[in-house]
Coordinates of C-alpha atoms and ligand atoms in Angstrom, one line a residue:
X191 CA 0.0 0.0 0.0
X192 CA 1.7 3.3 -1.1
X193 CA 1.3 5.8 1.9
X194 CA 2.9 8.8 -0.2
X195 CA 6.2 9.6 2.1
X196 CA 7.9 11.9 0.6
X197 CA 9.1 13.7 3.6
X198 CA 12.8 14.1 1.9
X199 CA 11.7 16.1 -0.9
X200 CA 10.5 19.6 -0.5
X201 CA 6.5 20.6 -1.0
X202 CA 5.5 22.1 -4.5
X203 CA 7.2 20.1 -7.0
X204 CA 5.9 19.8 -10.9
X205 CA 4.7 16.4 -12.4
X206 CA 7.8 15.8 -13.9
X207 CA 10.2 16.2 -11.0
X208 CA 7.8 13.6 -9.1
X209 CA 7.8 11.2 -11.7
X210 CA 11.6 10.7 -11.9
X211 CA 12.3 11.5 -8.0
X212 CA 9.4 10.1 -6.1
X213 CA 10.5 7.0 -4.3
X214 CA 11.6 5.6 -0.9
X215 CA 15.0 7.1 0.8
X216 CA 17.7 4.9 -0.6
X217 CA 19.5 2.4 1.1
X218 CA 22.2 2.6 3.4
X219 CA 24.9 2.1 0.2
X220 CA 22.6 5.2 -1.3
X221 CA 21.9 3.6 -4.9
X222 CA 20.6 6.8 -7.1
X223 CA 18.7 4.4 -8.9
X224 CA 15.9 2.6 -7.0
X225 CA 16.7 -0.5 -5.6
X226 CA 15.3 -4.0 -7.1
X227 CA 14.3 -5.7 -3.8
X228 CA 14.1 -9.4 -5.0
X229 CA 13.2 -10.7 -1.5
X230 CA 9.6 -12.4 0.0
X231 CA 9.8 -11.6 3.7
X232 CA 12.2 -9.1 5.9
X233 CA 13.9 -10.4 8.6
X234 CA 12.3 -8.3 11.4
X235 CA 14.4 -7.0 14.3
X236 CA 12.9 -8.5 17.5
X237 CA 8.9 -9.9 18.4
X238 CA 7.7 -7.0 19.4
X239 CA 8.3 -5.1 16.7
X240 CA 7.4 -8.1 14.6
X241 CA 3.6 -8.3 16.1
X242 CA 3.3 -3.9 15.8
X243 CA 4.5 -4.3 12.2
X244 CA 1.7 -7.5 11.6
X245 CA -0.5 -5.2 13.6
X246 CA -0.3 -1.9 11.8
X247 CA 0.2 -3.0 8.2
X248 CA 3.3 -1.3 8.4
X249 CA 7.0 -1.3 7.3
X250 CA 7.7 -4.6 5.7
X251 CA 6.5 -7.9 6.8
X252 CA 6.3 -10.7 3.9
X253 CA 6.1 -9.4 -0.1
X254 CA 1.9 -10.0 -0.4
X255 CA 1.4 -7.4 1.7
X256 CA 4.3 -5.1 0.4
X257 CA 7.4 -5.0 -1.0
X258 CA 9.9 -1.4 -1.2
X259 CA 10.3 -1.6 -5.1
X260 CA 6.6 -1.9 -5.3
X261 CA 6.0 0.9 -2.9
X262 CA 8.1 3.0 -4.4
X263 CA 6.3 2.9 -7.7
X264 CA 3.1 3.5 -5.5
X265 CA 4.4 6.5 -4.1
X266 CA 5.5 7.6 -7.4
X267 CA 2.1 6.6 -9.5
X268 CA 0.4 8.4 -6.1
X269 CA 2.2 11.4 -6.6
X270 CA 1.8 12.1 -10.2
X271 CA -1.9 11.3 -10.2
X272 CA -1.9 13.9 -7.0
X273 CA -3.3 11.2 -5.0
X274 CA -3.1 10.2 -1.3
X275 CA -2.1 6.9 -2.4
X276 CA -2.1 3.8 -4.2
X277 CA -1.5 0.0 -4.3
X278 CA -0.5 -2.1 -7.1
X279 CA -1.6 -4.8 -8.6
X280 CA -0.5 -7.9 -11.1
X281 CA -2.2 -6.4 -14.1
X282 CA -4.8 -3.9 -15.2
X283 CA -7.5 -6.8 -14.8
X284 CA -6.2 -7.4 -11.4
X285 CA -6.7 -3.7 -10.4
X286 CA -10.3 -3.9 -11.2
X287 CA -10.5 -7.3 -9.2
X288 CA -9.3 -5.5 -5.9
X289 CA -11.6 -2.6 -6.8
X290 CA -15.1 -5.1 -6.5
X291 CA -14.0 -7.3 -4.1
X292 CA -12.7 -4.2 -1.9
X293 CA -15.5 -2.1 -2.0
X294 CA -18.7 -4.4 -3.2
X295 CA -20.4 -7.2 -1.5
X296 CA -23.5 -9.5 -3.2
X297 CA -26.3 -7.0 -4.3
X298 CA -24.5 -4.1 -5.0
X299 CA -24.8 -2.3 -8.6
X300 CA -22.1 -0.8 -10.8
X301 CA -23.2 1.3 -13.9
X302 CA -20.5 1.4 -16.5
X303 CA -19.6 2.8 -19.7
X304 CA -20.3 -0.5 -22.7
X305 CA -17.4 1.4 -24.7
X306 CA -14.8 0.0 -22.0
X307 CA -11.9 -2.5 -22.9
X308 CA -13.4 -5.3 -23.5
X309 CA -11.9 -7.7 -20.8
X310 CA -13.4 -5.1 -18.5
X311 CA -16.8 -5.6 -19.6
X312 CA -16.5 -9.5 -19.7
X313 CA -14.8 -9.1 -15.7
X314 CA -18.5 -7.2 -14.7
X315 CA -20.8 -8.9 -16.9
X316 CA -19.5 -12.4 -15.9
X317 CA -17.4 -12.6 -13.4
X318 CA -19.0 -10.6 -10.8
X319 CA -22.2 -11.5 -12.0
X320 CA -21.5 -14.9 -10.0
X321 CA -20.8 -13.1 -6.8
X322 CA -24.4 -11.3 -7.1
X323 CA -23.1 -7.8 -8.2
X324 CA -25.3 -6.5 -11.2
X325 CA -23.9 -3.9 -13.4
X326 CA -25.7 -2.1 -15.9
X327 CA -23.7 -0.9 -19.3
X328 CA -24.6 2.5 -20.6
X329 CA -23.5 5.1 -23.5
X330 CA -20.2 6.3 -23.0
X331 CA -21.6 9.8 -24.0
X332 CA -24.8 10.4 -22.9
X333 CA -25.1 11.2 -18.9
X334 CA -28.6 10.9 -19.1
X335 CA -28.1 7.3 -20.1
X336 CA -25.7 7.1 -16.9
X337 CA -28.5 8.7 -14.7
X338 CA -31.5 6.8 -15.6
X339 CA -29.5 3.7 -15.0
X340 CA -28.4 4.5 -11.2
X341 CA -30.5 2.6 -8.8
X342 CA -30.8 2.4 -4.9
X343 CA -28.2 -0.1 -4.8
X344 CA -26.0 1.5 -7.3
X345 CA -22.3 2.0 -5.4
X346 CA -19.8 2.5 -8.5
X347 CA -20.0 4.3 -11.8
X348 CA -17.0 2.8 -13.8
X349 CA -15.5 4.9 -16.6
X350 CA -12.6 5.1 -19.2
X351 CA -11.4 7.8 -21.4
X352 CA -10.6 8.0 -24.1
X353 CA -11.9 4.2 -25.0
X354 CA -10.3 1.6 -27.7
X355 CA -10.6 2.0 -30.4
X356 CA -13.1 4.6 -31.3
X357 CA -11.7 7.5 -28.8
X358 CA -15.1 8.4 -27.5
X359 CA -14.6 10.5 -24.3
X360 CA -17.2 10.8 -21.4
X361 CA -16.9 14.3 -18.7
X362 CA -15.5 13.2 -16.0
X363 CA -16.4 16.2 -13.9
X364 CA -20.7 15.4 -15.1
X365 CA -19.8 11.5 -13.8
X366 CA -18.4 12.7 -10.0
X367 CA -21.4 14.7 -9.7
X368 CA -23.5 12.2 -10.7
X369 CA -22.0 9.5 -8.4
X370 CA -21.5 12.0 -5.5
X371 CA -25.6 13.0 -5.6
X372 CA -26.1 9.1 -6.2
X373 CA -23.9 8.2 -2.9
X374 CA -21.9 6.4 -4.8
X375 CA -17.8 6.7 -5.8
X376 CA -16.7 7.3 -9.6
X377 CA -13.3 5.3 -10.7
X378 CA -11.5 6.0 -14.0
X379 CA -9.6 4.1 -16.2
X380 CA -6.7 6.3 -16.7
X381 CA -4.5 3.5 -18.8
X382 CA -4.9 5.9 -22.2
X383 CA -3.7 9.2 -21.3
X384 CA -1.8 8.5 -18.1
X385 CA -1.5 11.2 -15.2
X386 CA 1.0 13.0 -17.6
X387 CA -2.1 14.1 -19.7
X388 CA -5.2 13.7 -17.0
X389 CA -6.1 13.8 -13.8
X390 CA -9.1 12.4 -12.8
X391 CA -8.9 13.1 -9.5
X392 CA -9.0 16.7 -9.8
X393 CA -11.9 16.2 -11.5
X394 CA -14.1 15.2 -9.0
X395 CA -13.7 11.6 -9.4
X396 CA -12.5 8.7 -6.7
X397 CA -10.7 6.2 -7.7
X398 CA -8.2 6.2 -10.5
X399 CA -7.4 3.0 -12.4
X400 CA -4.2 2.1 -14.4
X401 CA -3.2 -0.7 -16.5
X402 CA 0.6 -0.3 -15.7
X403 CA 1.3 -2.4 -18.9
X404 CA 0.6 0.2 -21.2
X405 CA 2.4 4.0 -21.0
X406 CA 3.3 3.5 -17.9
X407 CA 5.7 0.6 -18.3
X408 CA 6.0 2.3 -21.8
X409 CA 7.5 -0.4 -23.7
X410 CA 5.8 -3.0 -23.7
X411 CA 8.1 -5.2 -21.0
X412 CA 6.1 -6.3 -18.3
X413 CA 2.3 -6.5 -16.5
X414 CA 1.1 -4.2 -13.8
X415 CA -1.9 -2.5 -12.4
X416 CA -2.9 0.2 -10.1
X417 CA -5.5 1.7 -8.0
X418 CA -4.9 5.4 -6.5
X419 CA -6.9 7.4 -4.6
X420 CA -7.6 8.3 -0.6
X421 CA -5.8 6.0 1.9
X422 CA -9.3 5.2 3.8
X423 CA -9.8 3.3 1.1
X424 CA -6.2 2.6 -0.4
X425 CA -4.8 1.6 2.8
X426 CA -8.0 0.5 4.8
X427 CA -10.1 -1.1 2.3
X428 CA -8.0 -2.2 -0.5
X429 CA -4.8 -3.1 1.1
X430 CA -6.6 -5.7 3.7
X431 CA -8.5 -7.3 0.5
X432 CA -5.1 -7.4 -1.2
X433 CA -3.2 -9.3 2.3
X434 CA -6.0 -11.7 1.9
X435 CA -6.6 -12.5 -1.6
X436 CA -2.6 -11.7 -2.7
X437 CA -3.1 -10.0 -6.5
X438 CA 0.2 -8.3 -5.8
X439 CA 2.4 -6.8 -8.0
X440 CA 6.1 -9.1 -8.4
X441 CA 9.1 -6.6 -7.4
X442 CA 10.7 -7.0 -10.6
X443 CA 7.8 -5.7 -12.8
X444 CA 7.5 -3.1 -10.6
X445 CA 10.9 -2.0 -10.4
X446 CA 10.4 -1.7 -14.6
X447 CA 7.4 0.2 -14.0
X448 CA 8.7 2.4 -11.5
X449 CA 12.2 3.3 -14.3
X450 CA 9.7 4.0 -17.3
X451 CA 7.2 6.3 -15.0
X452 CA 10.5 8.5 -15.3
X453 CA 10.7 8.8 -19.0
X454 CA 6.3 8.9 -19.3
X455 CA 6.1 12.5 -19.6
X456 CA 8.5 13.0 -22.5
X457 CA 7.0 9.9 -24.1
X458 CA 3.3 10.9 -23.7
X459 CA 3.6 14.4 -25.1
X460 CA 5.8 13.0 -28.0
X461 CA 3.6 10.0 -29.0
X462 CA 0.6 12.4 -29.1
X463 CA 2.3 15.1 -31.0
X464 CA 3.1 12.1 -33.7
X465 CA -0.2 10.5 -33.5
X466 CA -1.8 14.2 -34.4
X467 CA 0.2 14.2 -37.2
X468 CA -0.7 10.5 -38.6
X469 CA -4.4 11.5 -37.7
X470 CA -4.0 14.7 -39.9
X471 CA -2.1 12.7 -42.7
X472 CA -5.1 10.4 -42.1
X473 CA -7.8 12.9 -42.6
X474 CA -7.2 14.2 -46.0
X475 CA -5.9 10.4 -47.4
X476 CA -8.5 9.6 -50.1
X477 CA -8.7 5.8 -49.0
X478 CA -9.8 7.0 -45.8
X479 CA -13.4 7.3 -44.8
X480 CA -13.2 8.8 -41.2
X481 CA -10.5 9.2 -38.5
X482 CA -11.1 8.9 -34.4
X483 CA -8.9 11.1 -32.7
X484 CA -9.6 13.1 -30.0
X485 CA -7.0 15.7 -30.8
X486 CA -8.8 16.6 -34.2
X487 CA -11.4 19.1 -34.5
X488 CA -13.6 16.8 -36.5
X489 CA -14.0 14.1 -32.9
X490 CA -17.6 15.2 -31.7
X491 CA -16.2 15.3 -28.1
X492 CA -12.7 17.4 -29.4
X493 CA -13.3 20.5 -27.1
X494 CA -14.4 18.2 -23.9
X495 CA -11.5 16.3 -24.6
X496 CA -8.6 19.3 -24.5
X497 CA -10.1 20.9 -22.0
X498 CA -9.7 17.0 -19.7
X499 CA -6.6 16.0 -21.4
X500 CA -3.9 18.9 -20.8
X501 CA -4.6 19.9 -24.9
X502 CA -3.4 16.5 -25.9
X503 CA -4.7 13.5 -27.7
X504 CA -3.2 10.6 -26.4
X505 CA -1.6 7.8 -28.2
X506 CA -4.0 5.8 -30.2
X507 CA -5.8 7.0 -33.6
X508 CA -8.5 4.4 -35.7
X509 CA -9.4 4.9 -38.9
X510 CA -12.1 3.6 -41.7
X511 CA -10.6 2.3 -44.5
X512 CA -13.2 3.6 -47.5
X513 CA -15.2 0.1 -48.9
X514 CA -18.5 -0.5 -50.3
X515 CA -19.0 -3.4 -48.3
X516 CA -18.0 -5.0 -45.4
X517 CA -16.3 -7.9 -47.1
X518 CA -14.5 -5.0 -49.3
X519 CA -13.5 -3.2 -45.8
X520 CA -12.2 -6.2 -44.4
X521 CA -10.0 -6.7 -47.3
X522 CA -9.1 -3.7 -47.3
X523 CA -8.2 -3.2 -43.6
X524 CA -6.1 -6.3 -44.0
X525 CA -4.1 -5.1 -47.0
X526 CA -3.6 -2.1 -45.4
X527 CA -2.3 -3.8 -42.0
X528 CA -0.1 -6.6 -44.3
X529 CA 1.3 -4.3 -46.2
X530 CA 3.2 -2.6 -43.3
X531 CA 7.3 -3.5 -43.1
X532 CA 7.8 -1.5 -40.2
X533 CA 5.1 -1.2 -37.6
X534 CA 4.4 -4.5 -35.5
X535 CA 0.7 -6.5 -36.2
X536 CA 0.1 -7.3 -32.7
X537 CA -2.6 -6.2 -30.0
X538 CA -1.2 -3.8 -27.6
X539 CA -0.6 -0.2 -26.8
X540 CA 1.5 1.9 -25.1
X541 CA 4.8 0.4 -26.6
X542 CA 7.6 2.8 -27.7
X543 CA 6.9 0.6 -31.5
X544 CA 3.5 1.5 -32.9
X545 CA 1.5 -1.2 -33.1
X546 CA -1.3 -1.9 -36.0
X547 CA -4.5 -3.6 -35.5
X548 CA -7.6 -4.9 -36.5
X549 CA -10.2 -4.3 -34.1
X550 CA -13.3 -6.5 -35.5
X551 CA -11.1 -9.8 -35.7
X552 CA -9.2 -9.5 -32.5
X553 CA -9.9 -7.2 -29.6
X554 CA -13.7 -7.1 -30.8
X555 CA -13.3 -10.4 -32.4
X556 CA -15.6 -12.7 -30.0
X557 CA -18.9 -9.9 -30.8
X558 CA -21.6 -10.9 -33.0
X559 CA -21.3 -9.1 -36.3
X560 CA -24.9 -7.1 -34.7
X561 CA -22.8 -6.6 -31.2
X562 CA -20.1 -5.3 -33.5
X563 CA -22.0 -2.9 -35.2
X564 CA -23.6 -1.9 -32.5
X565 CA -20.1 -0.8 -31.1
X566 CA -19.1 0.9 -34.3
X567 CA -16.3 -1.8 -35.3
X568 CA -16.5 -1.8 -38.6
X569 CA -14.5 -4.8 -40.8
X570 CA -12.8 -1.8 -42.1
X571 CA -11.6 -0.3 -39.1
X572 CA -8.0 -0.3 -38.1
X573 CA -6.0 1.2 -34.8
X574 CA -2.9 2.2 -34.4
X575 CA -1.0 2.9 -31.2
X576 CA 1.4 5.5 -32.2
X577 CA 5.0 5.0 -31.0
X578 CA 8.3 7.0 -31.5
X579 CA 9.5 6.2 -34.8
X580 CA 9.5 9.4 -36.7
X581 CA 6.5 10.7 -38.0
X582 CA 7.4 9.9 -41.4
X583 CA 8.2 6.2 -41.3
X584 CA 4.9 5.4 -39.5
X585 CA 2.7 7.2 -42.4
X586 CA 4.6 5.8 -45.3
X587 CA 4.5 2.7 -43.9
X588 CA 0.2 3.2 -44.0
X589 CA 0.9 4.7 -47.4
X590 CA 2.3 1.6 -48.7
X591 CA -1.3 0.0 -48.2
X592 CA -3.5 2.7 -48.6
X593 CA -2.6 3.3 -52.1
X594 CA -3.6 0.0 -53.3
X595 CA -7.1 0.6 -51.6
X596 CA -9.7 0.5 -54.4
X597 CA -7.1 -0.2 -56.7
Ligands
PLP83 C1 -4.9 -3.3 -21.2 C2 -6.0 -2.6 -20.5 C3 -6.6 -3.1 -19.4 C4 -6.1 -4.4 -18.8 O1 -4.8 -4.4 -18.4 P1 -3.9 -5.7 -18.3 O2 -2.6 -5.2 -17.7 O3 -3.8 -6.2 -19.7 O4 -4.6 -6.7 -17.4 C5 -7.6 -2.4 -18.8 N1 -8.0 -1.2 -19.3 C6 -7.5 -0.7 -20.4 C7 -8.0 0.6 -20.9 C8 -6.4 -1.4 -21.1 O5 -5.9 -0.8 -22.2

């Protein structure tokens, strides 16, 4: 559990001093790189202390509890999102685990964006389903939709923005209020633009969610998760779920994690500034049909979408691929993607190599062609998660397929 301690560092400093110098003191040898503490219990000085430390959830005990390396990316992760604290987790999914089984008991309802990644939506629907906790899936857009669906028993509005692949974005500041008047706590999925873009916390909302394994790892290395917010719950509610149940983050990853938090500004603000430009070079291709970016003016939700995201459009752009039919698309999409010598066909983001992909065959690939549509995945549709190869390579390596669309 990441009690932020910062004591050593003085009040007042900017997000990107935090994120390269928020940690635990170093050791006694005084390492200015964090330590990699490889180790599953701590040898504990006498019995006494031993039973306070049991006691008090405090210091270190045994590594399922907490570990330094993990800690220090907590501290960290908690500081950049301007958060009490944090705890982190074995993945992204893992996060969201320790979020229901922390906070939800049998009969309890969750209302949640149906535009969220699609694991997500299979962990509510189906998993917690067993355990007697309903949730109800509403328009990433449309509050009203959100509003109508909160019920008595409603204790968690679950959002994410912007959302793969189509780069819808909901107001987080409209989804606090709406949870706050409901009685009820709001927790974002901040795996897309990272605290080095948003902040949901100053928003209004509760809970912030990360899928480490994306920017914040940054390339593409290891699995990790996080939730941040107060330490009532951090510390109280989420770090006694996480002794007992033990979906803690391994050392090693989050030593990895904790090195490429220190490089995630630089890379966010760059990999948006060079997915702007592929979004732009999209926009006026002819084999293009539409673009989904939040950073262009033509995204219905551009202004909302600045205004939440430090004037910044993350990472990931999708794009339609202009077909008469869906067979057509699909072809299309898939000459497109094949034709590519440099970027990698694979399903990921957040990866320093951007990463090309077709949505309706993979990530979306289990939906029924109606479910599909229903989502907006067309056969044509394909995403890229923009890396740091120069601008340059990354759209001529599109061109190479778009100009045998149609042809
Ligand atoms: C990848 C991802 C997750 C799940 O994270 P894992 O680390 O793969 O478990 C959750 N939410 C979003 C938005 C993601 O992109």
């Amino acid at each position: 559990m990441g009690v932020r301690d910062d004591r050593s560092l003085p009040e007042g400093l900017r997000p990107e001093t935090l994120a390269v110098r928020t940690a635990l003191p170093p050791s006694q040898h005084g390492e200015n790189s964090e330590a990699l503490f490889l180790t599953s219990t701590f040898v504990q000085p006498d019995a006494a202390t031993s039973a306070r430390r049991f006691a008090n959830m405090e210091d270190f005990t045994y590594a399922r509890t907490s570990n330094p390396t993990v800690r220090s990316l907590e501290m960290r992760l908690a500081a950049m999102e301007g958060a009490e604290g944090a705890i982190a987790t074995a993945t992204g999914m893992s996060a969201i685990l320790l979020l229901i089984m922390g906070l939800l008991r049998a009969g309890d309802h969750v209302v949640c964006s149906r535009s969220v990644f699609g694991s997500t939506i299979g962990l509510f629907a189906k998993e917690f389903g067993k355990f007697g906790v309903e949730t109800s899936f509403v328009s990433q857009t449309d509050i009203a939709e959100w509003r109508a669906a909160i019920r008595p028993t409603t204790k968690l509005l679950f959002a994410e923005t912007p959302t793969n692949p189509l780069t819808e974005v909901c107001d987080i500041r409209a989804l606090a209020d709406l949870a706050h008047e409901a009685g009820a706590l709001l927790t974002v999925d901040n795996t897309f633009c990272t605290p080095a873009l948003q902040r949901p916390l100053a928003l209004g909302a509760d809970l912030v969610m990360h899928a480490a394994t994306k920017y914040l790892d940054g390339q593409g290395r290891v699995m990790a998760g996080a939730l941040c917010g107060a330490n009532r719950l951090i510390v109280d509610v989420f770090g006694a779920t996480m002794r007992a149940a033990g979906m803690t983050l391994a050392p090693f990853n989050a030593w990895v994690v904790l090195k490429g938090m220190e490089t995630l500004n630089l890379r966010m603000k760059a990999q948006s500034e060079s997915t702007l430009a592929v979004a732009r070079w999209l926009e006026q291709h002819p084999a293009v049909a539409r673009v989904y970016y939040p950073g262009l003016a033509s995204h219905p939700q551009h202004a909302l979408a600045m205004a939440q995201q430090s004037g910044l459009g993350g990472a990931v752009v999708s794009f339609d691929v202009r077909a008469d039919t869906p067979e057509a698309a699909r072809a299309a999409a898939f000459q497109v993607i094949d034709s590519t010598r440099v970027l990698s066909i694979a399903t990921n983001l957040g990866d320093t190599k951007t990463i090309i992909t077709h949505p309706a065959t993979t990530s979306h690939g289990r939906l029924t062609e109606v479910q599909r549509q229903a989502a907006g995945i067309g056969q044509g549709l394909v995403r890229l998660a923009v890396g740091l190869e120069h601008v340059d390579d990354i759209t001529d390596d599109l061109q190479r397929g778009l100009s045998l669309v149609g042809h």
